[in-house]
Amino acid sequence: MARSNEAEAFFYAVYSAVQEIPYGKVTSYGHIAKLVGFPERPRQVGVCLKHLPIDPQARHNNYNVPWQRVINSKGVVSPRSQPSGSQIQATALRAEGISVQTGALGELTVDLAEYGWFPRVLPSAVDEDDDMSEQ
DNA sequence: ATATTGACCTTTT
DNA sequence: AAAAAGGCCAATA
């Protein structure tokens, strides 16, 4: 089964990375992509998560994967196809104590400064370099 | 079989 | 400052 060994590895890597997200924290698709070693493929991360809770035995599904903790880089829950889906995700996030604000257009925004989880991947890129613009 | 879409991100106007 | 374009590749049409 599976498509290719490469694709399967990517799926599993993504699921593992998502499982690393602490409870009550969120991260972005792009960061997950970086963690698995493919910073240029954030969209495929979404493809992987889309497969998750739908079919229990369709593909490498894993109910232990907290897909809800993955949002886009703007700190907004991805609207996805149906508006209800984002609401479900927002509800799940609130259940973890994450504050999700609803915009006028139904945009579900999360404060990345508070709930964002972005561990640095690079081994030794910057050490004593003080970042002054952080917020 | 080819063509378009999409739970996105970065770089470039 | 905001908007457009490019890129990526599995899944769907």
Coordinates of C-alpha atoms (C1' of nucleotides) in Angstrom, one line a residue:
Chain A
M1 CA 0.0 0.0 0.0
A2 CA 1.0 3.6 0.4
R3 CA 2.1 5.5 -2.6
S4 CA 5.8 5.7 -2.5
N5 CA 8.3 5.2 0.3
E6 CA 9.2 8.8 0.2
A7 CA 5.6 10.0 0.5
E8 CA 4.9 7.6 3.3
A9 CA 7.9 8.7 5.2
F10 CA 6.7 12.3 4.8
F11 CA 3.3 11.4 6.2
Y12 CA 4.7 9.7 9.2
A13 CA 7.2 12.4 9.8
V14 CA 4.5 15.0 9.7
Y15 CA 2.3 13.0 12.2
S16 CA 5.3 12.6 14.5
A17 CA 6.1 16.2 14.4
V18 CA 2.5 17.2 15.1
Q19 CA 2.5 14.9 18.1
E20 CA 5.5 16.9 19.5
I21 CA 3.4 20.0 19.8
P22 CA 2.8 20.5 23.6
Y23 CA -0.7 20.6 25.0
G24 CA -2.2 24.1 24.8
K25 CA 0.2 25.2 22.1
V26 CA -0.1 25.7 18.4
T27 CA 2.3 25.9 15.5
S28 CA 2.2 26.5 11.7
Y29 CA 2.2 24.2 8.7
G30 CA 5.4 25.7 7.6
H31 CA 7.2 25.0 10.8
I32 CA 6.1 21.3 10.7
A33 CA 7.5 21.2 7.2
K34 CA 10.8 22.5 8.5
L35 CA 10.8 20.0 11.3
V36 CA 10.5 17.1 8.9
G37 CA 13.2 18.5 6.7
F38 CA 11.1 19.9 3.8
P39 CA 10.7 23.6 4.4
E40 CA 9.4 24.1 0.9
R41 CA 6.3 21.9 1.3
P42 CA 3.9 23.3 3.8
R43 CA 0.9 22.5 1.6
Q44 CA 1.6 18.8 1.8
V45 CA 1.4 19.0 5.6
G46 CA -2.2 20.1 5.2
V47 CA -2.8 17.3 2.8
C48 CA -1.5 14.8 5.4
L49 CA -3.7 16.3 8.2
K50 CA -6.7 16.3 5.9
H51 CA -6.5 12.5 5.8
L52 CA -6.4 12.0 9.5
P53 CA -9.6 11.5 11.5
I54 CA -11.8 10.9 8.5
D55 CA -10.9 7.3 7.7
P56 CA -9.6 5.2 10.5
Q57 CA -8.1 2.6 8.3
A58 CA -7.7 4.5 5.1
R59 CA -4.1 5.4 5.3
H60 CA -1.6 6.1 8.1
N61 CA -4.2 7.6 10.3
N62 CA -3.5 8.1 13.8
Y63 CA -6.0 9.4 16.4
N64 CA -3.1 10.5 18.6
V65 CA -2.3 13.3 16.2
P66 CA -3.5 16.6 17.5
W67 CA -4.2 18.1 14.1
Q68 CA -6.0 20.9 15.7
R69 CA -2.8 22.4 17.0
V70 CA -1.7 23.2 13.5
I71 CA -2.8 26.6 12.0
N72 CA -1.4 28.9 9.4
S73 CA 1.4 31.3 9.7
K74 CA -0.9 34.3 10.2
G75 CA -2.2 32.8 13.4
V76 CA -5.5 32.1 11.8
V77 CA -7.3 28.7 11.6
S78 CA -7.4 27.6 8.0
P79 CA -10.9 28.2 6.6
R80 CA -10.6 24.9 4.7
S81 CA -13.6 23.9 2.6
Q82 CA -16.5 24.1 4.9
P83 CA -16.8 26.8 7.6
S84 CA -17.9 24.3 10.2
G85 CA -14.5 22.6 10.1
S86 CA -12.7 25.6 11.3
Q87 CA -15.2 26.0 14.1
I88 CA -14.6 22.4 15.2
Q89 CA -10.9 23.1 15.3
A90 CA -11.5 26.3 17.3
T91 CA -13.6 24.4 19.8
A92 CA -10.9 21.8 20.2
L93 CA -8.3 24.5 20.7
R94 CA -10.4 26.3 23.3
A95 CA -10.8 23.0 25.1
E96 CA -7.0 23.1 25.6
G97 CA -7.2 26.6 27.1
I98 CA -6.2 28.4 24.0
S99 CA -8.0 31.7 23.4
V100 CA -9.4 31.9 19.9
Q101 CA -10.9 35.1 18.8
T102 CA -13.6 35.2 16.1
G103 CA -13.4 37.9 13.5
A104 CA -16.2 39.6 11.6
L105 CA -15.8 37.2 8.6
G106 CA -15.6 34.2 10.9
E107 CA -11.9 34.3 11.1
L108 CA -10.6 32.3 14.0
T109 CA -7.4 33.9 15.2
V110 CA -5.0 32.6 17.8
D111 CA -2.3 34.8 19.5
L112 CA 0.9 33.2 18.3
A113 CA 2.9 35.3 20.8
E114 CA 1.2 33.4 23.6
Y115 CA 0.4 30.0 22.3
G116 CA 2.9 29.7 19.4
W117 CA 5.3 26.8 19.6
F118 CA 8.2 27.3 17.3
P119 CA 11.4 25.5 18.4
R120 CA 14.4 26.3 16.4
V121 CA 15.5 23.6 14.0
L122 CA 18.9 24.9 13.1
P123 CA 21.6 23.3 15.2
S124 CA 24.0 26.2 15.4
A125 CA 22.8 29.2 13.4
V126 CA 22.7 31.9 16.0
D127 CA 24.0 31.9 19.5
E128 CA 24.9 35.2 20.9
D129 CA 23.0 37.1 18.2
D130 CA 20.4 39.1 20.2
D131 CA 17.2 39.5 18.4
M132 CA 15.8 42.9 19.2
S133 CA 12.6 42.7 17.2
E134 CA 10.6 40.0 18.8
Q135 CA 7.0 40.1 19.7
Chain B
dA1 C1' -4.0 9.7 -19.4
dT2 C1' -3.7 15.2 -18.3
dA3 C1' -5.6 19.4 -15.7
dT4 C1' -6.9 21.8 -11.7
dT5 C1' -7.3 22.3 -6.7
dG6 C1' -5.7 23.1 -2.2
dA7 C1' -6.2 22.6 6.1
dC8 C1' 0.3 27.0 2.8
dC9 C1' 4.8 29.7 2.8
dT10 C1' 8.3 32.9 1.0
dT11 C1' 10.0 36.2 -2.0
dT12 C1' 9.1 39.8 -5.1
dT13 C1' 6.5 43.8 -7.1
Chain C
dA1 C1' 2.5 49.5 3.9
dA2 C1' -0.4 45.6 0.9
dA3 C1' -0.8 42.6 -3.2
dA4 C1' 0.9 39.3 -6.7
dA5 C1' 3.6 35.5 -8.2
dG6 C1' 6.1 31.4 -7.7
dG7 C1' 6.8 27.0 -5.9
dC8 C1' 5.5 22.3 -4.0
dC9 C1' 3.2 17.9 -4.7
dA10 C1' -0.8 14.6 -3.3
dA11 C1' -5.6 14.3 -4.3
dT12 C1' -9.4 15.1 -7.1
dA13 C1' -11.9 16.1 -11.6

